[in-house]
PDB file of N, CA and C in Angstrom:
ATOM      1  N   UNK A   1      -1.163   0.565  15.593  1.00 83.00           N
ATOM      2  CA  UNK A   1      -2.158   1.128  14.711  1.00 83.00           C
ATOM      3  C   UNK A   1      -3.108   0.030  14.221  1.00 83.00           C
ATOM      4  N   UNK A   2      -2.559  -1.122  13.918  1.00 89.00           N
ATOM      5  CA  UNK A   2      -3.393  -2.229  13.461  1.00 89.00           C
ATOM      6  C   UNK A   2      -4.358  -2.675  14.549  1.00 89.00           C
ATOM      7  N   UNK A   3      -3.882  -2.708  15.787  1.00 91.00           N
ATOM      8  CA  UNK A   3      -4.750  -3.084  16.910  1.00 91.00           C
ATOM      9  C   UNK A   3      -5.889  -2.088  17.075  1.00 91.00           C
ATOM     10  N   UNK A   4      -5.586  -0.808  16.908  1.00 90.00           N
ATOM     11  CA  UNK A   4      -6.617   0.221  17.011  1.00 90.00           C
ATOM     12  C   UNK A   4      -7.635   0.066  15.875  1.00 90.00           C
ATOM     13  N   UNK A   5      -7.155  -0.206  14.668  1.00 89.00           N
ATOM     14  CA  UNK A   5      -8.065  -0.402  13.538  1.00 89.00           C
ATOM     15  C   UNK A   5      -9.003  -1.581  13.790  1.00 89.00           C
ATOM     16  N   UNK A   6      -8.475  -2.671  14.326  1.00 91.00           N
ATOM     17  CA  UNK A   6      -9.311  -3.834  14.641  1.00 91.00           C
ATOM     18  C   UNK A   6     -10.322  -3.517  15.736  1.00 91.00           C
ATOM     19  N   UNK A   7      -9.877  -2.780  16.751  1.00 92.00           N
ATOM     20  CA  UNK A   7     -10.775  -2.411  17.845  1.00 92.00           C
ATOM     21  C   UNK A   7     -11.900  -1.507  17.335  1.00 92.00           C
ATOM     22  N   UNK A   8     -11.562  -0.547  16.492  1.00 88.00           N
ATOM     23  CA  UNK A   8     -12.573   0.354  15.936  1.00 88.00           C
ATOM     24  C   UNK A   8     -13.542  -0.431  15.060  1.00 88.00           C
ATOM     25  N   UNK A   9     -13.014  -1.328  14.216  1.00 87.00           N
ATOM     26  CA  UNK A   9     -13.880  -2.120  13.344  1.00 87.00           C
ATOM     27  C   UNK A   9     -14.829  -3.000  14.152  1.00 87.00           C
ATOM     28  N   UNK A  10     -14.318  -3.646  15.201  1.00 90.00           N
ATOM     29  CA  UNK A  10     -15.173  -4.464  16.063  1.00 90.00           C
ATOM     30  C   UNK A  10     -16.255  -3.627  16.734  1.00 90.00           C
ATOM     31  N   UNK A  11     -15.878  -2.439  17.196  1.00 87.00           N
ATOM     32  CA  UNK A  11     -16.823  -1.541  17.840  1.00 87.00           C
ATOM     33  C   UNK A  11     -17.911  -1.091  16.858  1.00 87.00           C
ATOM     34  N   UNK A  12     -17.508  -0.703  15.661  1.00 82.00           N
ATOM     35  CA  UNK A  12     -18.459  -0.286  14.628  1.00 82.00           C
ATOM     36  C   UNK A  12     -19.398  -1.434  14.276  1.00 82.00           C
ATOM     37  N   UNK A  13     -18.834  -2.628  14.119  1.00 82.00           N
ATOM     38  CA  UNK A  13     -19.662  -3.794  13.806  1.00 82.00           C
ATOM     39  C   UNK A  13     -20.675  -4.085  14.908  1.00 82.00           C
ATOM     40  N   UNK A  14     -20.253  -3.915  16.156  1.00 84.00           N
ATOM     41  CA  UNK A  14     -21.166  -4.185  17.273  1.00 84.00           C
ATOM     42  C   UNK A  14     -22.303  -3.164  17.325  1.00 84.00           C
ATOM     43  N   UNK A  15     -22.042  -1.937  16.916  1.00 78.00           N
ATOM     44  CA  UNK A  15     -23.072  -0.898  16.923  1.00 78.00           C
ATOM     45  C   UNK A  15     -24.041  -1.014  15.752  1.00 78.00           C
ATOM     46  N   UNK A  16     -23.579  -1.577  14.667  1.00 71.00           N
ATOM     47  CA  UNK A  16     -24.414  -1.591  13.468  1.00 71.00           C
ATOM     48  C   UNK A  16     -25.067  -2.944  13.196  1.00 71.00           C
ATOM     49  N   UNK A  17     -25.115  -3.813  14.191  1.00 63.00           N
ATOM     50  CA  UNK A  17     -25.719  -5.119  13.968  1.00 63.00           C
ATOM     51  C   UNK A  17     -27.193  -5.186  14.367  1.00 63.00           C
ATOM     52  N   UNK A  18     -27.725  -4.155  14.959  1.00 63.00           N
ATOM     53  CA  UNK A  18     -29.120  -4.172  15.411  1.00 63.00           C
ATOM     54  C   UNK A  18     -30.108  -3.967  14.263  1.00 63.00           C
ATOM     55  N   UNK A  19     -30.001  -4.804  13.257  1.00 64.00           N
ATOM     56  CA  UNK A  19     -30.946  -4.749  12.166  1.00 64.00           C
ATOM     57  C   UNK A  19     -30.651  -3.705  11.108  1.00 64.00           C
ATOM     58  N   UNK A  20     -29.502  -3.009  11.216  1.00 63.00           N
ATOM     59  CA  UNK A  20     -29.175  -2.006  10.208  1.00 63.00           C
ATOM     60  C   UNK A  20     -28.673  -2.712   8.962  1.00 63.00           C
ATOM     61  N   UNK A  21     -29.262  -2.406   7.834  1.00 63.00           N
ATOM     62  CA  UNK A  21     -28.892  -3.006   6.558  1.00 63.00           C
ATOM     63  C   UNK A  21     -28.213  -1.938   5.705  1.00 63.00           C
ATOM     64  N   UNK A  22     -26.922  -2.135   5.442  1.00 66.00           N
ATOM     65  CA  UNK A  22     -26.189  -1.190   4.603  1.00 66.00           C
ATOM     66  C   UNK A  22     -26.683  -1.315   3.167  1.00 66.00           C
ATOM     67  N   UNK A  23     -26.744  -0.203   2.454  1.00 67.00           N
ATOM     68  CA  UNK A  23     -27.241  -0.203   1.082  1.00 67.00           C
ATOM     69  C   UNK A  23     -26.310  -0.954   0.140  1.00 67.00           C
ATOM     70  N   UNK A  24     -25.014  -0.705   0.226  1.00 70.00           N
ATOM     71  CA  UNK A  24     -24.050  -1.383  -0.641  1.00 70.00           C
ATOM     72  C   UNK A  24     -23.034  -2.168   0.180  1.00 70.00           C
ATOM     73  N   UNK A  25     -22.142  -1.460   0.858  1.00 72.00           N
ATOM     74  CA  UNK A  25     -21.053  -2.106   1.603  1.00 72.00           C
ATOM     75  C   UNK A  25     -21.095  -1.701   3.059  1.00 72.00           C
ATOM     76  N   UNK A  26     -20.640  -2.594   3.914  1.00 74.00           N
ATOM     77  CA  UNK A  26     -20.435  -2.240   5.314  1.00 74.00           C
ATOM     78  C   UNK A  26     -19.304  -1.228   5.408  1.00 74.00           C
ATOM     79  N   UNK A  27     -19.318  -0.447   6.468  1.00 78.00           N
ATOM     80  CA  UNK A  27     -18.227   0.490   6.735  1.00 78.00           C
ATOM     81  C   UNK A  27     -16.999  -0.304   7.158  1.00 78.00           C
ATOM     82  N   UNK A  28     -15.857  -0.056   6.515  1.00 83.00           N
ATOM     83  CA  UNK A  28     -14.624  -0.786   6.787  1.00 83.00           C
ATOM     84  C   UNK A  28     -13.526   0.175   7.229  1.00 83.00           C
ATOM     85  N   UNK A  29     -12.758  -0.226   8.238  1.00 86.00           N
ATOM     86  CA  UNK A  29     -11.631   0.554   8.739  1.00 86.00           C
ATOM     87  C   UNK A  29     -10.358  -0.212   8.415  1.00 86.00           C
ATOM     88  N   UNK A  30      -9.349   0.514   7.894  1.00 89.00           N
ATOM     89  CA  UNK A  30      -8.065  -0.125   7.621  1.00 89.00           C
ATOM     90  C   UNK A  30      -6.937   0.863   7.869  1.00 89.00           C
ATOM     91  N   UNK A  31      -5.730   0.344   7.957  1.00 91.00           N
ATOM     92  CA  UNK A  31      -4.532   1.159   8.161  1.00 91.00           C
ATOM     93  C   UNK A  31      -3.897   1.407   6.790  1.00 91.00           C
ATOM     94  N   UNK A  32      -3.604   2.675   6.485  1.00 91.00           N
ATOM     95  CA  UNK A  32      -2.955   3.027   5.224  1.00 91.00           C
ATOM     96  C   UNK A  32      -1.778   3.948   5.490  1.00 91.00           C
ATOM     97  N   UNK A  33      -0.818   3.924   4.582  1.00 90.00           N
ATOM     98  CA  UNK A  33       0.356   4.775   4.728  1.00 90.00           C
ATOM     99  C   UNK A  33       0.053   6.165   4.194  1.00 90.00           C
ATOM    100  N   UNK A  34       0.502   7.173   4.931  1.00 87.00           N
ATOM    101  CA  UNK A  34       0.334   8.560   4.530  1.00 87.00           C
ATOM    102  C   UNK A  34       1.320   8.862   3.409  1.00 87.00           C
ATOM    103  N   UNK A  35       0.837   9.279   2.258  1.00 84.00           N
ATOM    104  CA  UNK A  35       1.715   9.537   1.112  1.00 84.00           C
ATOM    105  C   UNK A  35       2.568  10.792   1.303  1.00 84.00           C
ATOM    106  N   UNK A  36       2.174  11.666   2.228  1.00 86.00           N
ATOM    107  CA  UNK A  36       2.929  12.893   2.476  1.00 86.00           C
ATOM    108  C   UNK A  36       4.023  12.726   3.519  1.00 86.00           C
ATOM    109  N   UNK A  37       3.980  11.655   4.269  1.00 83.00           N
ATOM    110  CA  UNK A  37       4.992  11.436   5.308  1.00 83.00           C
ATOM    111  C   UNK A  37       5.247   9.942   5.424  1.00 83.00           C
ATOM    112  N   UNK A  38       6.054   9.588   6.390  1.00 80.00           N
ATOM    113  CA  UNK A  38       6.339   8.165   6.586  1.00 80.00           C
ATOM    114  C   UNK A  38       5.397   7.541   7.612  1.00 80.00           C
ATOM    115  N   UNK A  39       4.343   8.261   7.984  1.00 87.00           N
ATOM    116  CA  UNK A  39       3.413   7.786   9.004  1.00 87.00           C
ATOM    117  C   UNK A  39       2.279   6.952   8.431  1.00 87.00           C
ATOM    118  N   UNK A  40       1.441   6.534   9.328  1.00 88.00           N
ATOM    119  CA  UNK A  40       0.280   5.715   8.992  1.00 88.00           C
ATOM    120  C   UNK A  40      -0.951   6.357   9.594  1.00 88.00           C
ATOM    121  N   UNK A  41      -2.128   6.049   9.042  1.00 86.00           N
ATOM    122  CA  UNK A  41      -3.367   6.547   9.615  1.00 86.00           C
ATOM    123  C   UNK A  41      -4.486   5.559   9.339  1.00 86.00           C
ATOM    124  N   UNK A  42      -5.598   5.744  10.054  1.00 86.00           N
ATOM    125  CA  UNK A  42      -6.775   4.912   9.844  1.00 86.00           C
ATOM    126  C   UNK A  42      -7.626   5.524   8.739  1.00 86.00           C
ATOM    127  N   UNK A  43      -8.137   4.662   7.881  1.00 84.00           N
ATOM    128  CA  UNK A  43      -8.997   5.114   6.814  1.00 84.00           C
ATOM    129  C   UNK A  43     -10.300   4.325   6.867  1.00 84.00           C
ATOM    130  N   UNK A  44     -11.399   5.022   6.783  1.00 82.00           N
ATOM    131  CA  UNK A  44     -12.697   4.371   6.728  1.00 82.00           C
ATOM    132  C   UNK A  44     -13.255   4.485   5.328  1.00 82.00           C
ATOM    133  N   UNK A  45     -13.774   3.385   4.819  1.00 81.00           N
ATOM    134  CA  UNK A  45     -14.294   3.389   3.452  1.00 81.00           C
ATOM    135  C   UNK A  45     -15.612   2.645   3.362  1.00 81.00           C
ATOM    136  N   UNK A  46     -16.421   3.082   2.428  1.00 79.00           N
ATOM    137  CA  UNK A  46     -17.632   2.372   2.052  1.00 79.00           C
ATOM    138  C   UNK A  46     -18.174   3.004   0.787  1.00 79.00           C
ATOM    139  N   UNK A  47     -18.894   2.231   0.031  1.00 77.00           N
ATOM    140  CA  UNK A  47     -19.589   2.766  -1.136  1.00 77.00           C
ATOM    141  C   UNK A  47     -21.019   3.060  -0.715  1.00 77.00           C
ATOM    142  N   UNK A  48     -21.524   4.169  -1.176  1.00 73.00           N
ATOM    143  CA  UNK A  48     -22.914   4.507  -0.880  1.00 73.00           C
ATOM    144  C   UNK A  48     -23.691   4.589  -2.181  1.00 73.00           C
ATOM    145  N   UNK A  49     -24.938   4.311  -2.088  1.00 70.00           N
ATOM    146  CA  UNK A  49     -25.809   4.394  -3.254  1.00 70.00           C
ATOM    147  C   UNK A  49     -26.844   5.469  -3.031  1.00 70.00           C
ATOM    148  N   UNK A  50     -28.077   5.094  -3.202  1.00 71.00           N
ATOM    149  CA  UNK A  50     -29.178   6.043  -3.082  1.00 71.00           C
ATOM    150  C   UNK A  50     -29.624   6.262  -1.641  1.00 71.00           C
ATOM    151  N   UNK A  51     -29.085   5.487  -0.728  1.00 67.00           N
ATOM    152  CA  UNK A  51     -29.550   5.556   0.654  1.00 67.00           C
ATOM    153  C   UNK A  51     -28.744   6.575   1.462  1.00 67.00           C
ATOM    154  N   UNK A  52     -29.365   7.686   1.794  1.00 73.00           N
ATOM    155  CA  UNK A  52     -28.726   8.706   2.615  1.00 73.00           C
ATOM    156  C   UNK A  52     -28.529   8.210   4.046  1.00 73.00           C
ATOM    157  N   UNK A  53     -29.284   7.189   4.444  1.00 72.00           N
ATOM    158  CA  UNK A  53     -29.157   6.641   5.796  1.00 72.00           C
ATOM    159  C   UNK A  53     -27.764   6.092   6.051  1.00 72.00           C
ATOM    160  N   UNK A  54     -27.125   5.503   5.044  1.00 72.00           N
ATOM    161  CA  UNK A  54     -25.758   4.998   5.210  1.00 72.00           C
ATOM    162  C   UNK A  54     -24.798   6.126   5.560  1.00 72.00           C
ATOM    163  N   UNK A  55     -24.920   7.233   4.860  1.00 74.00           N
ATOM    164  CA  UNK A  55     -24.028   8.361   5.103  1.00 74.00           C
ATOM    165  C   UNK A  55     -24.229   8.937   6.497  1.00 74.00           C
ATOM    166  N   UNK A  56     -25.472   9.075   6.930  1.00 79.00           N
ATOM    167  CA  UNK A  56     -25.733   9.609   8.268  1.00 79.00           C
ATOM    168  C   UNK A  56     -25.315   8.617   9.347  1.00 79.00           C
ATOM    169  N   UNK A  57     -25.414   7.339   9.063  1.00 76.00           N
ATOM    170  CA  UNK A  57     -24.962   6.332  10.022  1.00 76.00           C
ATOM    171  C   UNK A  57     -23.457   6.432  10.224  1.00 76.00           C
ATOM    172  N   UNK A  58     -22.699   6.628   9.161  1.00 77.00           N
ATOM    173  CA  UNK A  58     -21.244   6.774   9.273  1.00 77.00           C
ATOM    174  C   UNK A  58     -20.899   8.035  10.049  1.00 77.00           C
ATOM    175  N   UNK A  59     -21.605   9.125   9.804  1.00 79.00           N
ATOM    176  CA  UNK A  59     -21.366  10.356  10.570  1.00 79.00           C
ATOM    177  C   UNK A  59     -21.604  10.092  12.049  1.00 79.00           C
ATOM    178  N   UNK A  60     -22.694   9.419  12.370  1.00 79.00           N
ATOM    179  CA  UNK A  60     -22.998   9.094  13.772  1.00 79.00           C
ATOM    180  C   UNK A  60     -21.917   8.186  14.356  1.00 79.00           C
ATOM    181  N   UNK A  61     -21.504   7.175  13.600  1.00 77.00           N
ATOM    182  CA  UNK A  61     -20.475   6.256  14.089  1.00 77.00           C
ATOM    183  C   UNK A  61     -19.159   6.969  14.369  1.00 77.00           C
ATOM    184  N   UNK A  62     -18.693   7.761  13.415  1.00 76.00           N
ATOM    185  CA  UNK A  62     -17.380   8.382  13.541  1.00 76.00           C
ATOM    186  C   UNK A  62     -17.370   9.582  14.461  1.00 76.00           C
ATOM    187  N   UNK A  63     -18.281  10.496  14.250  1.00 73.00           N
ATOM    188  CA  UNK A  63     -18.240  11.738  15.015  1.00 73.00           C
ATOM    189  C   UNK A  63     -18.755  11.581  16.431  1.00 73.00           C
ATOM    190  N   UNK A  64     -19.648  10.686  16.628  1.00 80.00           N
ATOM    191  CA  UNK A  64     -20.238  10.558  17.954  1.00 80.00           C
ATOM    192  C   UNK A  64     -19.659   9.377  18.734  1.00 80.00           C
ATOM    193  N   UNK A  65     -19.705   8.211  18.174  1.00 85.00           N
ATOM    194  CA  UNK A  65     -19.366   7.002  18.919  1.00 85.00           C
ATOM    195  C   UNK A  65     -17.862   6.718  18.957  1.00 85.00           C
ATOM    196  N   UNK A  66     -17.230   6.638  17.800  1.00 85.00           N
ATOM    197  CA  UNK A  66     -15.808   6.271  17.736  1.00 85.00           C
ATOM    198  C   UNK A  66     -14.928   7.358  18.339  1.00 85.00           C
ATOM    199  N   UNK A  67     -15.166   8.619  17.977  1.00 85.00           N
ATOM    200  CA  UNK A  67     -14.325   9.701  18.497  1.00 85.00           C
ATOM    201  C   UNK A  67     -14.512   9.901  19.996  1.00 85.00           C
ATOM    202  N   UNK A  68     -15.682   9.548  20.515  1.00 87.00           N
ATOM    203  CA  UNK A  68     -15.915   9.636  21.953  1.00 87.00           C
ATOM    204  C   UNK A  68     -15.118   8.567  22.696  1.00 87.00           C
ATOM    205  N   UNK A  69     -14.988   7.391  22.096  1.00 88.00           N
ATOM    206  CA  UNK A  69     -14.291   6.275  22.716  1.00 88.00           C
ATOM    207  C   UNK A  69     -12.766   6.394  22.545  1.00 88.00           C
ATOM    208  N   UNK A  70     -12.329   6.808  21.346  1.00 87.00           N
ATOM    209  CA  UNK A  70     -10.900   6.968  21.055  1.00 87.00           C
ATOM    210  C   UNK A  70     -10.686   8.359  20.455  1.00 87.00           C
ATOM    211  N   UNK A  71     -10.288   9.303  21.261  1.00 83.00           N
ATOM    212  CA  UNK A  71     -10.115  10.676  20.764  1.00 83.00           C
ATOM    213  C   UNK A  71      -8.963  10.806  19.779  1.00 83.00           C
ATOM    214  N   UNK A  72      -8.060   9.836  19.731  1.00 79.00           N
ATOM    215  CA  UNK A  72      -6.946   9.881  18.787  1.00 79.00           C
ATOM    216  C   UNK A  72      -7.362   9.523  17.359  1.00 79.00           C
ATOM    217  N   UNK A  73      -8.598   9.082  17.175  1.00 76.00           N
ATOM    218  CA  UNK A  73      -9.036   8.673  15.836  1.00 76.00           C
ATOM    219  C   UNK A  73      -9.452   9.831  14.957  1.00 76.00           C
ATOM    220  N   UNK A  74      -9.623  11.016  15.518  1.00 71.00           N
ATOM    221  CA  UNK A  74     -10.027  12.180  14.754  1.00 71.00           C
ATOM    222  C   UNK A  74      -8.853  13.154  14.687  1.00 71.00           C
ATOM    223  N   UNK A  75      -8.530  13.558  13.476  1.00 64.00           N
ATOM    224  CA  UNK A  75      -7.445  14.549  13.358  1.00 64.00           C
ATOM    225  C   UNK A  75      -7.885  15.701  12.550  1.00 64.00           C
TER     226      UNK A  75
END
């Protein structure tokens, strides 16, 4: 799971380096424990401000790019 999180983070970073400036924080992927079970899952986090572009960029990254490359990342 940690290897997948690193791979996803590297992929996201490579896609968002073409001059895209995040309003507050870069999108970060990490592994967290599921409080309802003994499993683990990937969690993506970022703070957004007034820039709607950050939110649409994350939608594009997750729904289009990341899920296309790793179908196990969407549940």
